[in-house]
Amino acid sequence: MGNEASTERVTLHGVELEVRRVGSGSTLLFLHGFQPVEPEASFLSLLGRRAAVVAPSHPGFGASTRPKDFESVYDLLNLYSAFIETLPGKVTLVGASFGGWLAAELAVRSCARIERLVLVDALGIKVGPRDVPDILDIFNTHPAKVKAATWADPNKAPDLDAMTDAQLVSRHRNWESLSLYGWHPYLHNPRLSYWLDRISVPTLVLWGAQDGIVKPAYGEAYAKRIPGARFAQIAGAGHHPELEQPDHFADHVLGFLA
Amino acid sequence: MDAWWQCEIPYPDVAKNITDAADSVRASLPNSYCDPATAARHFDEVMDEFAYCDEVGMNVVCIEHHAGINSMIGSNPMITGALARQTKKVRVLSLGTLVSLRPDPVRVAEEYATADTMLRGRFDIGFVKSGGTEMASANMQPVNNEERFWEAIDLVQKALTSHDGPVSWEGKHFHHRHINIWPGPYQRPMPPMWAATGDPRSAAEVGRRGFRHVLVLRGPEGTKSAYEAHRNARREAGLPKVTTDNFAYAAMVYVGDTHDEGVEVGSQLLWFLNTSLKSAPQYNKFLPGAAPPQAAPGLYRTKPKVDAGIGFKDAEKGVTTASQNSQKLMALTAKEAMDQGILFAGSPDTVHKQITEFYDKVGGFGHLVLIGRSGHMTHAESMKGIKLFGEEVLPRLREIAPIEVG
């Protein structure tokens, strides 16, 4: 692709963050979901054609450290508020899945450093009745069912048998960290929905049409609560349109930037 | 040596084709398979067995487990409270309310102080870490479960030992501004404390706290090394030596008239291992925090490059997780269970011999906890086992006096 790409270590408030940087242009901060971004993921280089993509691994994910007792979304939001201030100018904030929850929370707090917001199959709000879960319980559901719900084409799921020991160790650590941040209340903030109309920047809510972790109707409800937000679905994608349909994903995001 | 009898009050009546087809017999098996009348009959029988232990002079233990066929004692304080009136002379050990699953340890302290008062001090408090399917059943964060466990114990002790008006607690996991329980405990400063744990890190903490340390179905090597971790931690902290009274071991125990009868009936206890431990991968190997990240290659690969090493060898080194320990236990035969000190079964003489041999292997312990009834063992069989153990084995075990170890 010819994009400049590097992985850096950034120390911020006692956390050593692993940060992948790809491409050039205006800054696009990508906050990942259940797993950190693979450095060679094609969606990064596709976005990097038009933007300077900055993709940190959350504390406790990938090679990022997680200080003792740093185990709440409150901690993550304070960290990313500080991180955004280190980036040049205003950013396009893209949050996927769990990272989408963080992105929505950050935008509710302040849009001063945010130019645009993209939520991709984002978690974080409560939509349905109290006895109907909005988000599939990925911790308490059989892994085979979680896999089927995650991918439009389960063959796109990562092959765990092909991974190195180090990759699997990292994956399990990510899983632990995710459970600390998101076990209870389960991957959402019961009060976030009330505050979504604070978001004052152009917002695109993108959804994998076959997402079984959080259904497209949840995404539509999310978009309705954000003033002026657009909702779009990506066919042939489950919970990870950025991985299953990277070209369509990049077209949507870059089109939104234009 | 003293002895303590317990039954987890299982529900063994779900048809085998159902339990075979289910990926888990805990947490997710629908309770439509639990017939209320059958459940009530089990409670009746086992409460009678507890009362019979009181007659033969054997202490009793009330455990707690949640949402599965292995045990219907989801509410430890309910049964402990009933035992307070069902027994007249023996000690009652709650082993225990699963404190890391309860949102407010102060309430747990209230329950325990009430039990201690009703029992006029015939009460011991035990703590169990919980884990596995119970993280789902109780909706509790699994990764920091152990940290929550110790903070909960600290807070229970604070509530039990504060007598001069309200005190406050602002910890990491628990917050309570106005702690002033009525009644306080009958025993002052507080009832004897036990903890059940096998890994070296928490075994060391049990040692530093001076709790009675109970190892459950851990076999000779795992038990010995946990006791050693307990004693080493005390030595390193400059704490006084302890006696075998600080150590306990829990095994399946059944005594028949003859060795063959004891083994045959006692083998039914293995139901607990080979049927009631079955749980789905999301509740054990993939449960966050259940295994250290370094174990991941063995957990995730469907075609393992290297065996993750599920075995007692690893338990001895302290790197086998509780869930891996259960997987090993599930496949155990009666002979293996007896060789491993998981099951003591036979005649009064052969059971006594098995216990004293195990005692020697692990460096001594002052308390034997009997997992006395499980699976399809009948009420009559259970009563007979209690009688024979209480009359023929226990008096001989009582001759083993505590000795200093350290």
XYZ file of C-alpha atoms in Angstrom:
664
model
C 0.000 0.000 0.000
C 3.000 2.269 0.525
C 1.585 3.498 3.815
C 3.946 4.412 6.589
C 3.336 2.009 9.452
C 4.923 1.621 12.855
C 4.203 0.305 16.311
C 5.195 2.596 19.154
C 5.139 2.574 22.918
C 3.521 5.580 24.555
C 3.701 6.025 28.300
C 0.746 7.853 29.705
C -0.365 8.098 33.321
C 1.481 4.953 34.390
C 0.311 2.901 31.415
C 2.636 1.791 28.647
C 0.395 1.743 25.601
C 1.180 -0.177 22.438
C 0.087 2.098 19.585
C -0.094 1.110 15.919
C 0.216 4.024 13.489
C -0.622 3.620 9.807
C -0.864 6.136 6.953
C -1.034 9.886 6.821
C -3.635 12.641 6.766
C -5.930 13.899 9.473
C -5.892 11.843 12.643
C -8.220 8.847 12.991
C -8.215 7.236 16.424
C -9.414 3.630 16.310
C -10.525 2.011 19.588
C -10.684 -1.753 19.266
C -13.195 -4.299 20.527
C -12.694 -7.668 22.256
C -9.260 -8.146 20.674
C -6.644 -5.545 19.736
C -5.991 -4.711 16.103
C -3.658 -7.024 14.215
C -0.805 -4.827 12.956
C -1.232 -6.049 9.373
C -5.050 -5.848 9.309
C -5.997 -4.650 5.832
C -8.619 -2.173 7.056
C -5.820 -0.188 8.725
C -3.920 0.309 5.503
C -7.122 1.039 3.591
C -8.003 3.782 6.080
C -4.339 4.840 6.110
C -4.565 5.955 2.473
C -6.494 8.993 3.612
C -5.940 9.283 7.351
C -3.242 8.978 9.969
C -4.635 5.990 11.797
C -3.730 5.691 15.471
C -4.737 2.354 17.019
C -3.780 1.795 20.656
C -4.241 -1.529 22.436
C -6.285 -1.014 25.586
C -4.433 -1.486 28.873
C -4.229 -5.245 29.495
C -4.591 -6.015 25.772
C -1.806 -6.892 23.332
C 1.473 -5.476 24.615
C -0.137 -2.662 26.643
C 0.381 -2.797 30.380
C -2.465 -2.603 32.881
C -1.538 -1.130 36.274
C -2.837 -2.797 39.419
C -6.474 -1.926 40.134
C -6.833 -0.325 36.675
C -9.903 -2.360 35.848
C -12.815 -0.094 35.090
C -14.227 1.746 32.101
C -13.795 4.863 34.238
C -10.019 4.251 34.113
C -10.088 3.707 30.345
C -12.069 6.883 29.703
C -9.705 9.018 31.750
C -6.754 7.475 29.950
C -8.204 8.029 26.478
C -9.286 11.581 27.356
C -5.624 12.216 28.140
C -4.478 10.301 25.046
C -6.674 12.348 22.690
C -5.046 15.510 24.045
C -1.658 14.179 22.915
C -2.861 13.845 19.300
C -2.537 16.751 16.847
C -5.719 18.706 16.107
C -9.169 17.228 16.129
C -9.619 13.520 15.546
C -12.051 11.241 13.818
C -12.938 8.854 16.609
C -13.818 5.324 15.454
C -14.842 2.780 18.068
C -15.670 -0.834 17.323
C -17.631 -3.147 19.633
C -16.286 -2.600 23.169
C -14.242 0.305 21.771
C -17.493 1.745 20.414
C -18.790 1.982 23.963
C -15.640 3.882 24.945
C -15.944 6.175 21.924
C -19.579 7.032 22.734
C -18.686 7.765 26.368
C -15.773 9.987 25.303
C -17.978 11.920 22.879
C -20.626 12.418 25.559
C -17.981 13.871 27.884
C -16.570 16.318 25.349
C -16.504 16.774 21.602
C -13.887 19.547 21.859
C -11.203 17.326 20.319
C -13.498 15.172 18.206
C -14.284 16.093 14.606
C -16.413 13.104 13.726
C -17.566 9.927 15.398
C -17.965 6.452 13.908
C -19.516 3.695 16.003
C -19.054 0.189 14.591
C -21.238 -2.543 16.096
C -20.824 -0.566 19.304
C -21.756 -1.811 22.749
C -22.461 0.401 25.729
C -26.187 1.152 25.991
C -29.342 -0.584 27.168
C -32.095 -0.666 24.588
C -34.527 -3.521 25.171
C -36.650 -4.610 28.150
C -34.803 -5.431 31.375
C -35.372 -9.173 31.003
C -34.136 -9.307 27.419
C -30.374 -9.023 26.958
C -29.256 -6.698 24.154
C -25.732 -8.080 23.995
C -24.985 -11.808 23.710
C -23.288 -12.989 26.895
C -19.922 -13.859 25.370
C -18.538 -15.012 28.720
C -21.333 -17.393 29.713
C -22.202 -18.766 26.274
C -20.550 -21.775 24.634
C -17.597 -20.616 22.495
C -19.046 -22.319 19.406
C -22.239 -20.246 19.712
C -20.255 -17.064 20.279
C -18.236 -17.791 17.160
C -21.375 -18.400 15.110
C -22.848 -15.126 16.339
C -19.676 -13.165 15.659
C -19.057 -13.932 12.003
C -21.263 -13.807 8.913
C -18.840 -16.406 7.573
C -17.386 -18.413 10.470
C -14.471 -19.378 8.186
C -13.300 -15.801 8.681
C -12.822 -16.446 12.389
C -9.193 -16.569 13.471
C -7.736 -20.082 13.425
C -6.653 -20.681 17.010
C -4.749 -23.808 16.038
C -2.586 -21.758 13.701
C -1.643 -19.216 16.356
C 1.681 -19.187 18.159
C 1.848 -19.807 21.895
C 2.576 -16.115 22.429
C -0.505 -15.103 20.445
C -2.718 -17.452 22.450
C -1.281 -16.248 25.758
C -1.968 -12.688 24.668
C -5.482 -13.621 23.598
C -6.250 -15.085 27.015
C -4.869 -12.017 28.764
C -7.098 -9.836 26.552
C -10.040 -11.973 27.611
C -9.224 -11.454 31.297
C -8.886 -7.708 30.839
C -12.153 -7.502 28.921
C -13.938 -9.334 31.713
C -12.566 -6.900 34.293
C -13.832 -3.927 32.300
C -17.096 -5.381 31.112
C -18.409 -8.165 33.357
C -20.823 -6.064 35.344
C -22.916 -4.234 34.326
C -22.460 -6.374 31.267
C -20.615 -4.395 28.574
C -22.799 -1.346 28.959
C -23.478 1.662 31.138
C -27.154 1.794 32.113
C -27.004 5.609 32.121
C -25.187 6.196 28.819
C -28.308 6.199 26.671
C -29.682 9.188 28.612
C -26.636 11.265 27.680
C -26.160 10.357 24.014
C -27.825 13.561 22.812
C -24.799 15.425 24.179
C -22.900 14.192 21.123
C -22.633 17.243 18.889
C -20.467 16.028 16.001
C -21.411 14.238 12.771
C -21.848 10.590 13.643
C -21.982 7.440 11.552
C -23.280 4.255 13.110
C -22.055 1.288 11.061
C -23.286 -2.242 11.599
C -22.551 -5.704 10.284
C -25.872 -6.874 8.869
C -25.383 -10.365 10.342
C -24.058 -9.341 13.733
C -25.357 -11.823 16.308
C -23.506 -10.255 19.255
C -25.530 -7.036 18.997
C -28.203 -6.991 16.346
C -28.572 -4.206 13.766
C -31.776 -3.042 15.519
C -29.591 -2.117 18.487
C -27.426 -0.048 16.147
C -30.505 1.706 14.773
C -31.605 2.507 18.319
C -28.123 3.834 19.063
C -28.230 6.102 15.991
C -31.695 7.420 16.874
C -30.404 8.648 20.231
C -27.532 10.655 18.698
C -28.688 13.893 17.045
C -28.299 13.681 13.266
C -26.518 10.313 13.283
C -26.591 8.199 10.135
C -27.056 4.449 10.316
C -25.693 2.064 7.704
C -25.331 -1.685 7.452
C -22.580 -3.681 5.798
C -23.756 -6.866 4.099
C -21.785 -10.061 4.569
C -20.422 -8.985 7.922
C -21.092 -9.975 11.512
C -19.702 -8.238 14.564
C -16.481 -7.263 12.754
C -17.263 -5.527 9.456
C -13.749 -4.044 9.575
C -12.354 -7.583 9.343
C -14.970 -9.382 7.251
C -15.594 -6.649 4.696
C -12.575 -4.331 4.990
C -13.130 -2.681 1.607
C -16.767 -1.821 2.222
C -15.917 -0.793 5.752
C -13.172 1.559 4.552
C -15.444 2.960 1.807
C -18.086 3.838 4.405
C -15.630 5.466 6.802
C -13.615 7.332 4.154
C -16.833 8.443 2.476
C -17.966 9.852 5.797
C -14.680 11.750 6.167
C -15.002 13.396 2.777
C -7.953 -36.227 65.327
C -11.519 -35.080 65.063
C -14.031 -35.816 62.294
C -16.665 -33.785 60.516
C -19.415 -35.209 58.297
C -20.991 -33.531 55.344
C -23.332 -34.162 52.452
C -23.734 -31.600 49.695
C -27.364 -32.649 49.199
C -27.002 -33.417 45.497
C -29.815 -34.006 43.052
C -28.787 -37.250 41.312
C -32.204 -37.897 39.808
C -31.756 -36.308 36.393
C -31.812 -39.036 33.736
C -28.424 -40.045 32.375
C -29.378 -39.290 28.779
C -30.114 -35.706 29.891
C -26.852 -35.200 31.768
C -24.921 -36.891 28.942
C -26.459 -34.578 26.369
C -26.032 -31.401 28.431
C -22.704 -29.611 28.085
C -22.929 -28.644 31.747
C -24.768 -30.035 34.766
C -24.206 -26.798 36.611
C -25.220 -23.204 35.970
C -27.185 -23.852 32.776
C -29.105 -27.124 33.256
C -32.780 -26.052 33.475
C -34.295 -26.432 36.925
C -37.333 -28.032 35.308
C -35.307 -31.239 35.793
C -35.428 -30.692 39.568
C -38.692 -32.082 40.945
C -39.633 -30.151 44.099
C -41.025 -33.209 45.914
C -37.882 -35.216 45.208
C -35.741 -32.285 46.329
C -37.729 -32.045 49.567
C -37.205 -35.762 50.226
C -33.441 -35.340 49.829
C -33.405 -32.421 52.270
C -35.420 -34.456 54.803
C -33.124 -37.450 54.584
C -29.906 -35.506 54.835
C -31.136 -33.351 57.721
C -31.892 -36.626 59.525
C -28.381 -37.813 58.744
C -26.909 -34.614 60.183
C -29.014 -35.145 63.324
C -27.772 -38.722 63.529
C -24.158 -37.460 63.403
C -25.011 -35.476 66.540
C -26.155 -38.718 68.194
C -22.937 -40.552 67.357
C -20.833 -37.541 68.326
C -19.506 -36.557 64.924
C -19.250 -32.855 64.019
C -21.091 -31.643 60.925
C -20.264 -29.395 57.997
C -22.569 -27.333 55.826
C -21.185 -26.401 52.409
C -22.596 -24.171 49.691
C -22.817 -24.615 45.933
C -25.025 -23.076 43.327
C -27.342 -24.038 40.509
C -26.438 -27.617 39.719
C -27.079 -31.287 40.352
C -23.982 -31.491 42.574
C -25.619 -29.641 45.451
C -28.896 -28.016 46.378
C -27.369 -26.030 49.250
C -27.431 -22.676 47.483
C -28.113 -20.895 50.738
C -25.620 -21.943 53.391
C -27.075 -19.788 56.208
C -30.485 -21.476 55.825
C -29.078 -24.949 56.407
C -26.572 -23.788 59.031
C -29.451 -22.196 60.917
C -31.447 -25.424 60.722
C -28.429 -27.391 61.963
C -28.234 -25.062 64.942
C -31.504 -26.616 66.146
C -31.027 -30.116 64.682
C -27.865 -30.691 66.706
C -27.361 -30.540 70.484
C -23.720 -31.268 71.210
C -21.445 -31.469 68.164
C -19.777 -28.537 66.444
C -21.187 -27.099 63.251
C -18.817 -25.829 60.557
C -20.121 -23.584 57.829
C -17.779 -24.249 54.888
C -19.153 -21.919 53.936
C -21.099 -19.011 52.657
C -19.264 -18.164 49.417
C -18.234 -14.699 50.538
C -16.766 -13.552 47.243
C -20.190 -14.104 45.655
C -22.054 -11.989 48.185
C -22.386 -8.253 47.646
C -22.293 -7.390 51.344
C -19.976 -9.278 53.723
C -21.517 -7.396 56.653
C -24.722 -9.312 56.051
C -22.678 -12.532 56.033
C -21.187 -11.538 59.407
C -24.726 -10.985 60.737
C -25.750 -14.453 59.605
C -22.656 -16.021 61.150
C -23.016 -14.164 64.440
C -26.636 -15.292 64.596
C -25.666 -18.914 63.968
C -22.912 -18.710 66.604
C -25.384 -17.318 69.119
C -28.028 -19.965 68.408
C -25.315 -22.628 68.718
C -23.941 -21.034 71.909
C -20.475 -21.155 70.442
C -20.565 -24.631 68.858
C -19.725 -22.948 65.597
C -16.788 -22.761 63.195
C -16.642 -20.473 60.171
C -15.050 -21.671 56.949
C -14.263 -19.786 53.784
C -14.207 -21.219 50.257
C -13.011 -19.283 47.229
C -15.662 -20.445 44.761
C -15.098 -20.237 41.016
C -16.152 -21.977 37.822
C -19.865 -22.129 37.105
C -20.626 -20.119 40.232
C -19.179 -16.997 38.637
C -22.020 -17.246 36.111
C -24.643 -18.308 38.657
C -23.761 -15.467 41.012
C -23.013 -12.940 38.262
C -19.692 -12.145 39.893
C -16.466 -10.962 38.289
C -14.155 -13.990 38.054
C -10.713 -12.418 37.557
C -10.498 -10.601 40.882
C -12.483 -13.237 42.779
C -9.572 -14.118 45.050
C -8.862 -10.505 45.883
C -12.554 -10.013 46.703
C -12.464 -13.202 48.789
C -9.759 -11.886 51.131
C -11.278 -8.429 51.412
C -14.644 -10.008 52.248
C -13.007 -12.109 54.974
C -11.310 -9.015 56.390
C -14.653 -7.248 56.496
C -16.489 -10.218 58.063
C -13.817 -10.312 60.781
C -14.058 -6.558 61.276
C -17.836 -6.803 61.697
C -17.536 -9.767 64.093
C -14.893 -8.130 66.294
C -16.223 -4.542 66.527
C -18.325 -3.951 69.636
C -18.160 -0.238 70.401
C -20.664 1.198 67.982
C -20.611 1.743 64.243
C -17.383 1.257 62.316
C -16.738 1.958 58.665
C -15.220 0.147 55.658
C -14.133 1.767 52.416
C -12.166 -0.875 50.544
C -11.638 -1.708 46.907
C -14.607 -4.028 46.574
C -16.790 -3.307 49.589
C -18.153 -0.138 51.114
C -20.177 0.026 54.289
C -20.326 3.106 56.468
C -22.269 1.915 59.486
C -21.243 -1.526 60.681
C -22.714 -2.491 64.038
C -24.158 -6.003 64.001
C -26.583 -7.318 66.632
C -25.997 -9.820 68.063
C -22.252 -10.033 67.877
C -20.753 -13.533 67.866
C -21.191 -15.777 70.931
C -17.494 -16.723 70.836
C -15.075 -13.847 71.472
C -13.111 -12.565 69.766
C -14.700 -14.733 67.095
C -15.460 -18.328 66.094
C -12.576 -20.502 64.816
C -11.868 -19.804 61.157
C -11.171 -22.315 58.375
C -10.316 -21.884 54.730
C -10.372 -24.434 51.912
C -7.713 -23.793 49.328
C -5.027 -25.709 47.472
C -2.785 -23.362 45.508
C 0.484 -22.262 47.152
C -0.288 -18.530 47.076
C -3.552 -18.729 48.963
C -2.231 -21.588 51.138
C 0.465 -19.171 52.329
C -2.172 -16.547 53.117
C -4.206 -19.102 55.085
C -1.033 -19.844 57.049
C -0.261 -16.223 57.820
C -3.814 -15.714 59.023
C -3.601 -18.799 61.231
C -6.799 -20.309 59.872
C -7.412 -24.031 59.963
C -6.440 -25.161 56.499
C -8.599 -27.739 54.749
C -7.589 -29.456 51.516
C -10.419 -30.985 49.517
C -9.749 -34.059 47.342
C -6.207 -32.932 46.546
C -4.368 -36.236 46.985
C -1.201 -36.766 49.031
C 1.299 -34.621 47.113
C -1.001 -31.635 46.553
C -2.090 -31.733 50.193
C 1.425 -32.049 51.546
C 2.739 -29.154 49.480
C -0.185 -26.894 50.474
C 0.396 -27.664 54.167
C 4.075 -26.895 53.614
C 3.290 -23.593 51.915
C 1.132 -22.761 54.943
C 3.938 -23.531 57.398
C 6.657 -21.881 55.310
C 4.659 -18.670 55.081
C 4.296 -18.627 58.862
C 8.000 -19.234 59.343
C 8.898 -16.475 56.879
C 6.527 -14.078 58.647
C 8.085 -14.901 62.014
C 4.843 -16.427 63.314
C 4.768 -19.215 65.913
C 4.733 -22.876 64.885
C 1.372 -24.597 64.629
C 0.142 -28.083 65.418
C -1.611 -30.612 63.245
C -4.798 -29.096 64.659
C -4.349 -26.343 62.055
C -4.706 -28.819 59.210
C -7.689 -30.672 57.825
C -8.326 -32.964 54.889
C -11.607 -33.625 53.119
C -12.129 -36.938 51.348
C -14.938 -39.250 50.385
C -15.351 -41.763 53.166
C -17.528 -44.821 53.542
C -17.365 -47.635 56.064
C -19.181 -50.960 55.583
C -19.225 -54.138 57.646
C -16.652 -55.659 55.326
C -13.986 -54.160 53.132
C -15.801 -55.201 49.962
C -19.093 -53.737 51.133
C -17.389 -50.470 52.102
C -15.718 -50.170 48.708
C -18.847 -51.133 46.789
C -21.145 -48.665 48.531
C -18.420 -46.039 48.915
C -17.741 -46.123 45.171
C -21.112 -44.470 44.694
C -19.541 -41.314 46.102
C -17.557 -41.040 42.867
C -20.769 -39.812 41.224
C -19.753 -36.457 42.637
C -16.631 -36.552 40.456
C -17.692 -38.315 37.298
C -21.196 -36.884 36.886
C -21.667 -33.732 38.922
C -18.474 -31.909 37.941
C -19.337 -31.738 34.254
C -19.279 -28.146 33.127
C -19.069 -26.353 29.804
C -15.785 -24.797 28.598
C -17.028 -21.238 29.129
C -17.445 -22.019 32.838
C -14.053 -23.625 33.328
C -11.127 -23.497 30.948
C -12.222 -20.296 29.212
C -13.481 -18.608 32.355
C -11.421 -15.421 32.659
C -8.938 -15.743 35.485
C -9.479 -19.487 35.989
C -6.193 -20.368 34.323
C -3.188 -18.079 33.980
C -2.642 -16.683 30.462
C 0.461 -18.903 30.149
C -1.863 -21.932 30.077
C -3.659 -20.602 26.989
C -1.951 -22.751 24.316
C -3.278 -25.919 25.955
C -6.724 -24.389 26.455
C -7.383 -23.010 22.997
C -5.817 -25.492 20.602
C -8.168 -28.174 19.399
C -5.093 -30.086 18.220
C -2.714 -29.441 21.090
C 0.936 -29.151 20.127
C 1.934 -29.871 23.686
C -0.309 -31.365 26.321
C -1.340 -28.659 28.769
C -0.470 -31.079 31.517
C -3.677 -31.862 33.337
C -2.536 -34.065 36.155
C -1.749 -34.339 39.789
C 1.922 -33.777 39.062
C 1.075 -30.226 38.158
C -1.232 -29.860 41.125
C 1.777 -30.686 43.249
C 3.717 -27.891 41.626
C 0.761 -25.653 42.171
C 0.234 -24.733 38.540
C -2.829 -26.854 37.895
C -5.987 -24.842 38.177
C -9.033 -25.953 40.102
C -10.826 -26.578 36.799
C -7.978 -28.747 35.512
C -8.027 -30.578 38.812
C -11.727 -31.287 38.313
C -11.171 -32.596 34.794
C -8.700 -35.098 36.187
C -11.053 -36.031 39.000
C -13.938 -36.674 36.613
C -12.186 -39.648 35.047
C -11.125 -41.292 38.303
C -11.939 -44.951 39.026
C -12.584 -46.233 42.558
C -9.167 -47.863 42.717
C -7.412 -44.716 41.550
C -9.452 -42.641 43.978
C -8.420 -44.917 46.841
C -4.770 -44.911 45.735
C -4.841 -41.105 45.638
C -6.445 -40.623 49.033
C -9.534 -39.157 47.384
C -11.683 -42.021 48.679
C -11.258 -43.898 51.961
C -13.547 -46.937 51.786
C -13.729 -50.372 53.291
C -14.253 -51.987 56.674
C -13.575 -50.068 59.902
C -10.082 -51.549 59.991
C -9.135 -50.904 56.375
C -10.567 -47.364 56.422
C -8.650 -46.596 59.599
C -5.519 -47.913 57.918
C -6.069 -45.814 54.770
C -6.581 -42.668 56.826
C -3.511 -43.156 59.002
C -1.373 -43.974 55.949
C -2.555 -40.790 54.287
C -1.908 -38.926 57.535
C 1.707 -40.081 57.437
C 2.135 -39.204 53.755
C 1.052 -35.574 54.199
C 2.773 -34.867 57.499
C -0.296 -35.074 59.721
C -3.615 -33.307 60.100
C -5.987 -32.880 63.001
C -9.345 -32.948 61.260
C -10.917 -35.270 58.724
C -13.893 -33.962 56.772
C -16.001 -36.816 55.415
C -17.827 -36.363 52.158
C -20.183 -39.011 53.400
C -23.113 -39.161 51.047
C -23.355 -38.407 47.358
C -24.895 -39.648 44.160
C -27.312 -42.542 44.413
C -26.272 -43.695 47.859
C -29.450 -44.422 49.810
C -30.482 -42.923 53.126
C -30.113 -46.347 54.780
C -26.615 -46.810 53.362
C -25.626 -43.349 54.496
C -26.945 -43.904 58.033
C -25.058 -47.190 58.241
C -21.815 -45.536 57.110
C -22.198 -42.790 59.739
C -22.859 -45.367 62.448
C -19.883 -47.585 61.571
C -17.495 -44.669 61.153
C -18.705 -42.990 64.347
C -18.585 -46.139 66.460
C -15.665 -48.077 64.978
C -13.258 -45.590 63.370
C -13.673 -42.225 65.087
C -12.709 -43.418 68.594
C -9.415 -44.710 67.191
C -8.766 -41.485 65.294
C -9.403 -39.484 68.462
C -6.364 -41.197 69.969
C -4.178 -39.266 67.515
C -3.318 -36.131 69.512
C -2.210 -32.867 67.926
C 1.517 -32.545 67.491
C 3.607 -29.511 66.692
C 4.599 -29.304 63.046
C 6.631 -26.655 61.404
